[in-house]
Amino acid sequence: MSNLDIVRPENSSFHWVGRLLIWTILLLFCLWFLMPAYVVISTSLKNLEEIRGGSLLALPHELNFTAWTHAWNEACIGVQCSGLKPYFWNSVMMVVPAVLFSTMLGALTGYTLTKWRFRGSNIIFALILFGCFVPFQVVILPMAQTLGILRLTNTVYGLILVHSVYGLAFTTLFFRNYYVTIPDELIRAATIDGAGFFTIFFRILLPISPPIIVVAVIWQFTQIWNDFLFGVSFTTGGSQPLMVALNNLVNTTTGVKQYNVDMAAALITAAPTLLVYIVAGRYFVRGLTAGSVKG
Amino acid sequence: MASVAARMADRLERWMPKIVIAPGFLAILLFVYGFIIWTAYISFSKSRMLPNYDLIGLRQYERLFQMDRWNVAFTNLLIFGATFILVSIIIGVLLAILLDQRIRIEGAIRTIYLYPMAISFVITGTAWKWIMNPSLGLETVVRSWGWESFSFGWIVDQNMAVYALVMAAVWQSSGFVMALFLSALRSVDQDIIKAASLDGASTAKIYLRIILPSMRPVFMSAVVILSHLAIKSFDLVVALTNGGPGYSSTLPANFMYEMTFRRNEIGVGAASAIIMLATVVAIMVPYLYSELRGSKNV
């Protein structure tokens, strides 16, 4: 659609008004999307008097990072005044294994479902796919009980298990949709040459998989890092992930409300996924749209 | 002997796909479908503080539907869902069409429109809660510009709190809708457009009469994905309004959490979860069915 005006030269004055209008709307929306980020960053750099006395949209007088170090090291989350630091590491310990497990299992499952179809494999895929859309409220109660039985309540292992299982539906979808575009003749030829199930996977499919692996890893990382429901349902106190700690920090009502610390904490919590988005946004967007595009 | 070993290896090779798929599939069977049945069972049981497996039929559902908190939550879901989906799609389609007009820095603008999707609803909620702060937020800024009567106390107003949720959710998701439509616009058949424009159709007419109607599947996808997001919305409410004032902006997901983990009403919580699932199924199953059927034909 991008070459409409090549096709039909526009009347020039009309054309310029149109261009101006397009740019105005686009830039206004840029401001609307960037405003919260600007407000959060500038508030995190102000001190409390500046916040109470000045305007929300004013620039900070100086670059003051005390709110950041406070949020990281000493801010009170509930009754514990340890800052976000320990919770940050809780999240890292949770996210790394959960992303690895769900991506590896998703790759193998997607490979099997496309290249080694058997009777019933379409039904299996449909059942797995529906797992992407189940509202998790319908599983958290049994999950809480199961984690209790397995003695995994309040542990990082419990959350790793939960995120690996519920992430599998998405990673399977990604890999399945990617592998379905690889010609079956390639696999057939390899089979005739005597290659087996794993040889084909490791020698043929895996070497061409890096793009979809990046998509799956980024998707899983963002989802798990940003999860709140599982964290708040299955952990308490010191073993909570960062997202739950952030919410507790912001809603801790003891003492003076430190808006600058709240905003610094929000930034620290958002930083990892934002960084991934800035570095590898293309893959992130591909993951976002993968669920809605026919495979 | 060698032939027996070879036959064993052969048989193993033949079973390998099923062996590989088994752990993941069994996990999903248990943790998704098994747990759904478990939750359904609890919703038909006497459970209150602890799970109790004596069945009492639909009593928990009757209690659920009699609770004002649930009725408010479900009505809120309808208001929130409808407004959120409509506004996100309008903004998303508008931005996609405008970005499709050979904008030089399209990549940079797209990056700005989409970054909210990379952050969590808890952070979005925290940021918007601060922006909508009645005494220090945007309200004061606009008043200081001279509009003294400007009022933006949505998060403390019981009638408006749900629209505060819509505002933050639209901010988070409309960039995603833009990305969906932009990629669809890029795959529209150029020949049809060329033909139409040679016939003298204006750009606006081409979009309204030809391009947008041809993107009905994309509209479908957007509606389905956004309604799914709306039904799941939980953390945004917790971070932005915490369901308040009172429980005026609570959504079903928050109701479920509150009943199950705070109020020792496991049976009612399970019943509400089943209603949420039923809502999702009613929207998703026809969609997934048509998607899967479509992909078989390719």
Coordinates of C-alpha atoms in Angstrom, one line a residue:
Chain A
M1 CA 0.0 0.0 0.0
S2 CA 2.9 2.3 0.5
N3 CA 3.2 3.4 -3.1
L4 CA -0.3 5.0 -3.5
D5 CA 1.1 8.4 -4.4
I6 CA 3.5 7.0 -6.9
V7 CA 0.5 5.6 -8.7
R8 CA -1.4 8.8 -8.7
P9 CA 0.3 12.2 -8.4
E10 CA -1.6 14.3 -5.9
N11 CA -2.7 17.8 -6.2
S12 CA 0.2 19.6 -4.6
S13 CA -1.4 22.0 -2.0
F14 CA -4.0 19.4 -1.0
H15 CA -1.1 16.9 -0.7
W16 CA 0.8 19.2 1.7
V17 CA -2.1 19.7 4.0
G18 CA -2.6 16.0 4.1
R19 CA 1.0 15.3 4.9
L20 CA 1.0 17.9 7.6
L21 CA -2.1 16.4 9.1
I22 CA -0.6 12.9 9.0
W23 CA 2.6 14.0 10.7
T24 CA 0.7 16.0 13.4
I25 CA -1.3 13.0 14.4
L26 CA 1.6 10.6 14.3
L27 CA 3.8 12.9 16.5
L28 CA 0.9 13.6 18.9
F29 CA 0.6 9.9 19.4
C30 CA 4.4 9.6 19.9
L31 CA 4.0 12.2 22.8
W32 CA 1.1 10.2 24.2
F33 CA 3.1 7.0 24.2
L34 CA 6.3 8.6 25.6
M35 CA 4.6 10.8 28.2
P36 CA 4.4 8.1 30.9
A37 CA 8.0 7.1 30.4
Y38 CA 9.1 10.7 30.6
V39 CA 7.0 11.2 33.8
V40 CA 8.4 8.1 35.4
I41 CA 12.0 8.9 34.6
S42 CA 11.8 12.6 35.6
T43 CA 10.0 11.8 38.9
S44 CA 12.6 9.2 39.8
L45 CA 15.3 11.9 39.5
K46 CA 13.5 14.5 41.7
N47 CA 13.5 14.8 45.4
L48 CA 10.3 14.9 47.4
E49 CA 10.1 18.7 47.8
E50 CA 10.5 19.1 44.1
I51 CA 7.7 16.6 43.5
R52 CA 5.3 18.2 45.9
G53 CA 6.1 21.8 44.9
G54 CA 6.6 21.5 41.1
S55 CA 4.7 20.3 38.1
L56 CA 4.4 16.6 37.1
L57 CA 5.8 17.5 33.7
A58 CA 8.7 19.7 34.8
L59 CA 12.2 18.6 34.3
P60 CA 14.2 17.7 37.4
H61 CA 16.5 20.4 38.7
E62 CA 19.5 18.1 38.8
L63 CA 20.3 14.5 38.1
N64 CA 19.8 12.9 41.5
F65 CA 20.0 9.1 41.7
T66 CA 19.4 8.7 45.4
A67 CA 15.9 7.4 44.7
W68 CA 17.4 4.7 42.5
T69 CA 19.9 3.5 45.1
H70 CA 17.2 3.6 47.7
A71 CA 14.8 1.5 45.7
W72 CA 17.6 -1.0 44.9
N73 CA 19.1 -1.3 48.4
E74 CA 16.8 -0.1 51.2
A75 CA 13.2 0.5 50.3
C76 CA 10.7 -1.3 52.5
I77 CA 8.7 -4.1 50.9
G78 CA 6.1 -5.0 53.5
V79 CA 8.1 -5.2 56.7
Q80 CA 11.4 -6.1 55.0
C81 CA 13.6 -3.1 54.2
S82 CA 16.0 -4.8 51.8
G83 CA 15.2 -2.9 48.6
L84 CA 14.5 -4.6 45.3
K85 CA 17.9 -6.3 45.0
P86 CA 17.0 -9.8 46.5
Y87 CA 13.8 -9.9 44.5
F88 CA 15.6 -9.0 41.3
W89 CA 17.7 -12.1 41.8
N90 CA 14.7 -14.2 42.6
S91 CA 13.3 -13.3 39.2
V92 CA 16.6 -14.0 37.4
M93 CA 16.8 -17.4 39.1
M94 CA 13.2 -18.1 38.0
V95 CA 13.3 -16.8 34.5
V96 CA 16.5 -18.4 33.2
P97 CA 15.7 -22.1 33.7
A98 CA 12.0 -21.6 32.9
V99 CA 12.9 -20.0 29.5
L100 CA 15.4 -22.7 28.7
F101 CA 13.0 -25.6 29.6
S102 CA 10.0 -24.3 27.8
T103 CA 12.0 -23.4 24.7
M104 CA 13.8 -26.7 24.4
L105 CA 10.6 -28.7 25.0
G106 CA 8.7 -26.5 22.6
A107 CA 11.2 -27.0 19.9
L108 CA 11.1 -30.8 20.2
T109 CA 7.3 -30.8 20.4
G110 CA 6.9 -28.5 17.4
Y111 CA 9.4 -30.6 15.4
T112 CA 7.5 -33.8 16.2
L113 CA 4.1 -32.3 15.4
T114 CA 5.2 -31.1 12.0
K115 CA 7.7 -33.7 10.7
W116 CA 6.6 -36.9 12.4
R117 CA 2.9 -36.6 12.3
F118 CA 1.0 -39.6 13.6
R119 CA -2.7 -40.4 14.0
G120 CA -4.0 -38.0 16.6
S121 CA -1.1 -35.5 16.3
N122 CA -3.5 -32.8 15.0
I123 CA -5.7 -33.3 18.1
I124 CA -2.6 -33.1 20.3
F125 CA -1.7 -29.8 18.7
A126 CA -5.2 -28.4 19.1
L127 CA -5.2 -29.4 22.8
I128 CA -1.8 -27.7 23.3
L129 CA -2.8 -24.6 21.4
F130 CA -5.9 -24.1 23.5
G131 CA -3.5 -24.0 26.5
C132 CA -2.3 -20.6 25.2
F133 CA -5.8 -19.1 25.8
V134 CA -6.9 -20.7 29.1
P135 CA -7.4 -18.0 31.7
F136 CA -5.0 -19.0 34.4
Q137 CA -7.6 -18.3 37.1
V138 CA -9.0 -21.7 36.2
V139 CA -5.8 -23.5 37.2
I140 CA -4.3 -21.6 40.1
L141 CA -6.3 -23.2 42.9
P142 CA -5.3 -26.8 41.9
M143 CA -1.8 -25.6 41.2
A144 CA -1.5 -24.1 44.6
Q145 CA -2.6 -27.4 46.1
T146 CA -0.2 -29.4 43.9
L147 CA 2.7 -27.2 44.7
G148 CA 1.8 -27.7 48.4
I149 CA 1.8 -31.5 47.9
L150 CA 5.2 -31.3 46.1
R151 CA 6.5 -29.0 48.8
L152 CA 7.3 -26.4 46.2
T153 CA 5.1 -23.6 47.6
N154 CA 7.1 -20.5 48.1
T155 CA 10.1 -21.7 46.2
V156 CA 11.7 -20.6 42.9
Y157 CA 11.4 -24.2 41.7
G158 CA 7.7 -24.1 42.0
L159 CA 7.5 -21.0 39.8
I160 CA 10.0 -22.6 37.3
L161 CA 7.7 -25.6 37.0
V162 CA 4.6 -23.4 36.5
H163 CA 6.1 -21.1 33.9
S164 CA 7.8 -24.0 32.0
V165 CA 4.4 -25.8 31.7
Y166 CA 2.3 -22.9 30.8
G167 CA 4.9 -21.4 28.5
L168 CA 5.1 -24.7 26.5
A169 CA 1.9 -24.0 24.7
F170 CA 3.3 -20.8 23.2
T171 CA 6.8 -22.2 22.4
T172 CA 5.2 -25.2 20.7
L173 CA 3.1 -22.9 18.6
F174 CA 6.1 -20.8 17.6
F175 CA 8.2 -23.8 16.6
R176 CA 5.3 -25.6 15.0
N177 CA 4.5 -22.6 12.8
Y178 CA 8.2 -22.3 11.8
Y179 CA 8.9 -25.9 11.0
V180 CA 5.7 -26.3 9.0
T181 CA 7.3 -24.1 6.4
I182 CA 10.4 -26.4 6.0
P183 CA 9.8 -28.7 3.1
D184 CA 9.1 -32.3 4.1
E185 CA 11.2 -33.5 1.2
L186 CA 14.3 -32.5 3.2
I187 CA 13.3 -34.8 6.0
R188 CA 12.4 -37.6 3.7
A189 CA 15.7 -37.4 1.9
A190 CA 17.5 -37.5 5.2
T191 CA 15.5 -40.6 6.3
I192 CA 16.4 -42.4 3.1
D193 CA 20.0 -41.7 4.0
G194 CA 19.5 -43.4 7.3
A195 CA 19.2 -40.4 9.6
G196 CA 17.0 -40.9 12.6
F197 CA 14.7 -38.7 14.7
F198 CA 17.4 -36.9 16.6
T199 CA 20.0 -36.8 13.9
I200 CA 17.5 -34.9 11.7
F201 CA 16.5 -32.6 14.5
F202 CA 20.1 -31.7 15.4
R203 CA 21.7 -31.7 11.9
I204 CA 18.9 -30.2 9.8
L205 CA 16.3 -28.4 11.8
L206 CA 18.3 -26.9 14.7
P207 CA 20.9 -25.2 12.5
I208 CA 18.1 -23.2 10.7
S209 CA 16.2 -22.5 13.9
P210 CA 18.1 -19.5 15.4
P211 CA 15.5 -16.9 14.3
I212 CA 12.6 -18.7 15.9
I213 CA 14.7 -19.6 19.0
V214 CA 15.3 -15.9 19.5
V215 CA 11.5 -15.2 19.1
A216 CA 10.6 -17.9 21.6
V217 CA 13.3 -16.9 24.1
I218 CA 12.3 -13.3 24.0
W219 CA 8.6 -14.0 24.2
Q220 CA 9.1 -16.4 27.2
F221 CA 11.5 -14.0 28.9
T222 CA 9.1 -11.1 28.6
Q223 CA 6.1 -13.2 29.7
I224 CA 7.8 -14.7 32.7
W225 CA 9.6 -11.6 33.9
N226 CA 6.3 -9.7 33.6
D227 CA 4.1 -12.3 35.3
F228 CA 2.3 -11.2 38.4
L229 CA -0.5 -13.7 38.9
F230 CA 1.6 -16.8 39.5
G231 CA 4.1 -14.9 41.6
V232 CA 1.5 -13.4 43.9
S233 CA -0.5 -16.7 44.2
F234 CA 2.3 -19.1 44.9
T235 CA 4.9 -17.2 46.9
T236 CA 5.0 -14.9 49.9
G237 CA 7.6 -12.7 51.6
G238 CA 11.3 -13.1 50.6
S239 CA 10.8 -15.6 47.8
Q240 CA 8.5 -13.4 45.7
P241 CA 9.6 -12.4 42.2
L242 CA 10.4 -8.8 41.3
M243 CA 7.0 -7.9 39.8
V244 CA 5.2 -8.8 43.1
A245 CA 7.8 -6.9 45.1
L246 CA 7.3 -3.8 43.0
N247 CA 3.6 -3.8 43.7
N248 CA 4.2 -4.3 47.4
L249 CA 6.8 -1.6 47.5
V250 CA 4.4 0.9 45.8
N251 CA 1.5 -0.1 48.1
T252 CA 3.5 -0.1 51.3
T253 CA 1.6 2.5 53.3
T254 CA 4.0 3.0 56.2
G255 CA 5.8 6.4 56.4
V256 CA 5.9 9.2 53.9
K257 CA 4.9 8.3 50.3
Q258 CA 8.1 8.4 48.3
Y259 CA 6.9 8.8 44.8
N260 CA 10.5 9.1 43.4
V261 CA 11.4 5.8 44.9
D262 CA 8.2 4.2 43.5
M263 CA 9.1 5.4 40.0
A264 CA 12.8 4.4 40.3
A265 CA 11.6 0.9 41.4
A266 CA 9.2 0.8 38.4
L267 CA 12.1 1.6 36.1
I268 CA 14.4 -1.0 37.6
T269 CA 11.7 -3.6 37.2
A270 CA 11.0 -2.6 33.6
A271 CA 14.6 -2.3 32.6
P272 CA 15.4 -5.9 31.6
T273 CA 12.4 -6.4 29.2
L274 CA 12.8 -2.9 27.8
L275 CA 16.5 -3.5 27.1
V276 CA 15.6 -6.7 25.3
Y277 CA 12.9 -4.8 23.3
I278 CA 15.3 -2.1 22.3
V279 CA 18.0 -4.6 21.3
A280 CA 15.8 -7.2 19.6
G281 CA 12.5 -5.5 19.0
R282 CA 12.0 -7.1 15.6
Y283 CA 11.9 -10.6 17.1
F284 CA 9.7 -9.4 19.9
V285 CA 7.1 -8.1 17.4
R286 CA 7.3 -11.3 15.5
G287 CA 6.5 -13.2 18.6
L288 CA 3.5 -10.9 19.3
T289 CA 2.0 -11.4 15.9
A290 CA 2.9 -15.1 15.7
G291 CA -0.2 -16.1 17.7
S292 CA -2.6 -14.4 15.4
V293 CA -1.1 -15.3 12.0
K294 CA -2.1 -18.5 10.4
G295 CA 0.6 -21.2 10.6
Chain B
M1 CA 20.6 -61.9 18.1
A2 CA 21.8 -59.0 16.1
S3 CA 18.6 -58.9 14.2
V4 CA 16.6 -58.7 17.5
A5 CA 18.6 -55.7 18.6
A6 CA 18.1 -54.1 15.2
R7 CA 14.4 -54.7 15.4
M8 CA 14.3 -53.2 18.9
A9 CA 16.2 -50.2 17.7
D10 CA 13.9 -49.9 14.7
R11 CA 10.8 -50.1 17.0
L12 CA 12.3 -47.5 19.3
E13 CA 12.9 -45.2 16.4
R14 CA 9.3 -45.6 15.3
W15 CA 8.1 -44.8 18.8
M16 CA 10.5 -41.9 19.2
P17 CA 8.1 -39.1 18.1
K18 CA 5.5 -40.3 20.6
I19 CA 8.1 -40.7 23.4
V20 CA 9.5 -37.2 22.8
I21 CA 6.1 -35.5 22.7
A22 CA 4.8 -37.4 25.8
P23 CA 6.3 -35.4 28.7
G24 CA 5.2 -32.0 27.4
F25 CA 1.8 -33.2 26.3
L26 CA 1.1 -35.1 29.5
A27 CA 2.2 -32.0 31.5
I28 CA -0.4 -29.9 29.6
L29 CA -3.0 -32.6 29.9
L30 CA -2.5 -32.7 33.6
F31 CA -1.8 -29.0 34.4
V32 CA -4.3 -27.6 32.0
Y33 CA -7.1 -30.1 31.4
G34 CA -6.8 -32.0 34.7
F35 CA -6.7 -28.8 36.6
I36 CA -9.8 -27.4 34.8
I37 CA -11.7 -30.5 35.8
W38 CA -10.4 -30.2 39.4
T39 CA -11.5 -26.6 39.5
A40 CA -14.9 -27.5 38.0
Y41 CA -15.3 -30.2 40.6
I42 CA -14.5 -27.7 43.4
S43 CA -17.1 -25.3 42.0
F44 CA -19.7 -28.0 42.5
S45 CA -18.6 -28.8 46.0
K46 CA -19.1 -27.5 49.5
S47 CA -15.6 -26.0 49.7
R48 CA -15.1 -22.9 51.6
M49 CA -11.9 -22.4 53.5
L50 CA -10.4 -25.7 52.5
P51 CA -11.3 -28.0 49.6
N52 CA -14.1 -30.2 50.4
Y53 CA -15.2 -32.9 48.0
D54 CA -18.9 -33.2 49.0
L55 CA -20.9 -32.2 46.0
I56 CA -23.7 -29.7 46.4
G57 CA -24.7 -29.1 42.8
L58 CA -25.0 -25.5 41.6
R59 CA -25.2 -23.9 45.0
Q60 CA -21.8 -22.1 44.7
Y61 CA -23.0 -20.6 41.3
E62 CA -26.2 -19.4 42.9
R63 CA -24.2 -17.8 45.7
L64 CA -21.9 -16.3 43.1
F65 CA -24.6 -14.7 41.1
Q66 CA -26.2 -13.3 44.2
M67 CA -23.0 -11.4 45.1
D68 CA -23.0 -7.7 44.3
R69 CA -19.3 -7.8 44.0
W70 CA -19.4 -10.4 41.3
N71 CA -22.1 -8.6 39.4
V72 CA -20.1 -5.4 39.5
A73 CA -17.0 -7.3 38.4
F74 CA -18.8 -8.9 35.4
T75 CA -20.5 -5.7 34.3
N76 CA -17.1 -4.0 34.6
L77 CA -15.6 -6.7 32.3
L78 CA -18.3 -5.9 29.7
I79 CA -17.7 -2.2 29.9
F80 CA -14.0 -2.5 30.1
G81 CA -13.8 -5.1 27.4
A82 CA -16.0 -3.3 24.9
T83 CA -14.4 0.1 25.4
F84 CA -10.9 -1.2 25.5
I85 CA -11.3 -3.3 22.3
L86 CA -13.1 -0.6 20.4
V87 CA -10.7 2.3 21.3
S88 CA -7.6 0.1 20.8
I89 CA -8.8 -1.0 17.3
I90 CA -9.7 2.6 16.2
I91 CA -6.3 3.9 17.4
G92 CA -4.4 0.9 16.0
V93 CA -6.1 1.0 12.6
L94 CA -5.6 4.8 12.3
L95 CA -1.9 4.6 13.2
A96 CA -1.3 1.7 10.9
I97 CA -2.9 3.6 7.9
L98 CA -1.0 6.8 8.7
L99 CA 2.3 4.9 9.1
D100 CA 1.7 3.3 5.8
Q101 CA 1.9 6.6 3.9
R102 CA 5.6 6.4 3.2
I103 CA 6.7 7.9 6.5
R104 CA 10.5 8.4 6.5
I105 CA 11.2 7.5 10.1
E106 CA 8.5 4.8 10.3
G107 CA 10.8 2.4 12.1
A108 CA 11.5 4.8 15.0
I109 CA 7.8 5.7 15.3
R110 CA 6.8 2.1 15.4
T111 CA 9.4 1.4 18.1
I112 CA 7.8 4.2 20.2
Y113 CA 4.2 2.9 19.6
L114 CA 5.1 -0.6 20.6
Y115 CA 7.3 -0.3 23.6
P116 CA 4.5 -0.5 26.2
M117 CA 3.9 -4.1 25.1
A118 CA 7.3 -5.0 26.4
I119 CA 6.5 -3.9 30.0
S120 CA 4.2 -5.5 32.5
F121 CA 0.8 -4.3 33.4
V122 CA 2.0 -3.8 37.0
I123 CA 4.4 -1.2 35.7
T124 CA 1.9 0.4 33.4
G125 CA -0.5 0.6 36.4
T126 CA 2.1 2.1 38.7
A127 CA 3.0 4.8 36.1
W128 CA -0.6 5.7 35.3
K129 CA -1.6 5.7 39.0
W130 CA 1.0 8.4 39.5
I131 CA 0.0 10.4 36.4
M132 CA -3.7 10.2 37.5
N133 CA -2.8 11.1 41.1
P134 CA -5.5 13.7 41.9
S135 CA -3.4 16.1 43.9
L136 CA 0.0 15.9 42.2
G137 CA -0.7 14.4 38.8
L138 CA -2.0 15.6 35.4
E139 CA -5.0 17.3 37.0
T140 CA -2.7 19.9 38.7
V141 CA -0.7 20.4 35.6
V142 CA -3.7 21.3 33.5
R143 CA -5.1 23.5 36.2
S144 CA -1.8 25.4 36.4
W145 CA -2.1 26.0 32.7
G146 CA -5.2 28.1 33.5
W147 CA -8.0 25.5 33.1
E148 CA -9.0 25.8 36.7
S149 CA -12.1 23.5 36.6
F150 CA -10.2 20.6 34.9
S151 CA -10.9 17.4 36.8
F152 CA -9.1 14.1 36.2
G153 CA -9.8 12.2 39.4
W154 CA -10.8 9.0 37.6
I155 CA -9.1 6.6 39.9
V156 CA -10.9 7.9 43.0
D157 CA -14.3 8.2 41.3
Q158 CA -16.4 5.1 41.5
N159 CA -18.1 5.8 38.2
M160 CA -14.9 6.6 36.3
A161 CA -12.3 4.2 37.8
V162 CA -13.1 1.5 35.2
Y163 CA -12.3 4.0 32.4
A164 CA -9.0 4.7 34.1
L165 CA -8.3 1.0 33.5
V166 CA -9.4 1.4 29.9
M167 CA -7.0 4.4 29.4
A168 CA -4.0 2.5 30.7
A169 CA -4.9 -0.7 28.9
V170 CA -5.4 1.2 25.6
W171 CA -2.0 2.9 26.1
Q172 CA -0.4 -0.5 26.5
S173 CA -2.1 -2.4 23.7
S174 CA -3.0 -0.1 20.8
G175 CA 0.6 -0.3 19.4
F176 CA 0.1 -4.0 19.1
V177 CA -3.1 -3.5 17.1
M178 CA -1.1 -1.1 14.9
A179 CA 1.5 -3.7 14.3
L180 CA -1.1 -6.3 13.4
F181 CA -2.8 -4.1 10.9
L182 CA 0.4 -2.6 9.5
S183 CA 1.7 -6.1 8.5
A184 CA -1.7 -6.8 7.0
L185 CA -1.6 -3.6 5.0
R186 CA 1.8 -4.5 3.6
S187 CA 0.4 -7.7 2.1
V188 CA -2.6 -6.2 0.4
D189 CA -2.6 -7.0 -3.3
Q190 CA -1.2 -3.9 -5.1
D191 CA -2.8 -4.6 -8.4
I192 CA -6.3 -4.1 -7.0
I193 CA -5.3 -0.8 -5.6
K194 CA -3.7 0.3 -8.8
A195 CA -6.8 -0.6 -10.7
A196 CA -9.1 1.3 -8.2
S197 CA -6.9 4.4 -8.3
L198 CA -6.8 4.4 -12.1
D199 CA -10.6 4.4 -11.9
G200 CA -10.3 7.6 -10.0
A201 CA -11.1 6.4 -6.5
S202 CA -9.7 8.7 -3.8
T203 CA -7.2 7.4 -1.2
A204 CA -9.8 7.6 1.6
K205 CA -12.3 5.7 -0.6
I206 CA -9.7 3.0 -1.4
Y207 CA -9.0 2.4 2.3
L208 CA -12.7 2.4 3.4
R209 CA -14.2 0.5 0.5
I210 CA -11.4 -1.9 -0.6
I211 CA -8.6 -2.3 1.9
L212 CA -10.3 -2.4 5.3
P213 CA -13.1 -4.7 4.2
S214 CA -10.5 -7.1 2.8
M215 CA -8.9 -7.3 6.3
R216 CA -11.8 -8.8 8.1
P217 CA -9.7 -11.7 9.4
V218 CA -7.3 -9.3 11.0
F219 CA -10.2 -7.5 12.7
M220 CA -11.3 -10.9 13.9
S221 CA -7.8 -11.7 15.3
A222 CA -7.5 -8.3 17.0
V223 CA -10.9 -8.7 18.6
V224 CA -10.2 -12.2 19.8
I225 CA -6.7 -11.4 21.2
L226 CA -7.9 -8.2 22.9
S227 CA -10.9 -9.8 24.5
H228 CA -8.7 -12.5 25.8
L229 CA -6.4 -9.8 27.3
A230 CA -9.5 -8.1 28.8
I231 CA -10.8 -11.3 30.4
K232 CA -7.3 -12.1 31.9
S233 CA -6.8 -8.5 33.2
F234 CA -5.7 -8.8 36.8
D235 CA -2.4 -7.1 37.5
L236 CA -3.4 -3.8 35.8
V237 CA -6.4 -3.5 38.2
V238 CA -4.2 -4.5 41.2
A239 CA -1.6 -1.9 40.4
L240 CA -3.8 1.0 39.2
T241 CA -7.0 1.0 41.3
N242 CA -6.7 -2.1 43.4
G243 CA -10.4 -2.6 42.5
G244 CA -11.4 0.6 44.2
P245 CA -12.9 2.9 45.2
G246 CA -14.6 0.1 47.2
Y247 CA -15.0 -2.6 44.7
S248 CA -16.2 -0.4 41.9
S249 CA -13.4 -1.2 39.4
T250 CA -12.9 -4.9 40.2
L251 CA -12.8 -7.4 37.4
P252 CA -13.6 -11.1 37.4
A253 CA -9.9 -12.1 37.7
N254 CA -9.6 -10.0 40.8
F255 CA -12.8 -11.3 42.2
M256 CA -11.5 -14.8 41.7
Y257 CA -8.2 -14.1 43.5
E258 CA -9.9 -12.2 46.3
M259 CA -12.4 -15.1 47.0
T260 CA -9.9 -17.9 46.7
F261 CA -6.9 -16.5 48.5
R262 CA -8.2 -13.8 50.9
R263 CA -11.8 -14.6 51.8
N264 CA -11.8 -18.4 52.3
E265 CA -14.5 -18.8 49.6
I266 CA -12.7 -21.4 47.5
G267 CA -16.0 -22.8 46.1
V268 CA -17.2 -19.4 44.9
G269 CA -13.7 -18.6 43.6
A270 CA -13.7 -21.8 41.5
A271 CA -17.2 -21.1 40.2
S272 CA -16.1 -17.6 39.1
A273 CA -13.0 -19.2 37.4
I274 CA -15.3 -21.6 35.5
I275 CA -17.5 -18.7 34.3
M276 CA -14.3 -16.9 33.1
L277 CA -13.2 -20.1 31.2
A278 CA -16.7 -20.4 29.7
T279 CA -16.5 -16.8 28.4
V280 CA -13.0 -17.5 26.9
V281 CA -14.2 -20.7 25.3
A282 CA -17.2 -19.0 23.8
I283 CA -14.9 -16.5 22.1
M284 CA -11.9 -18.7 21.3
V285 CA -13.2 -22.1 20.1
P286 CA -15.0 -20.8 16.9
Y287 CA -11.9 -18.7 16.2
L288 CA -9.4 -21.5 16.7
Y289 CA -11.6 -23.9 14.7
S290 CA -11.7 -21.6 11.7
E291 CA -7.9 -20.9 12.0
L292 CA -7.0 -24.6 12.1
R293 CA -9.3 -25.5 9.3
G294 CA -7.9 -22.7 7.2
S295 CA -4.3 -23.8 7.8
K296 CA -5.1 -27.3 6.7
N297 CA -6.1 -26.1 3.3
V298 CA -2.8 -24.2 2.7

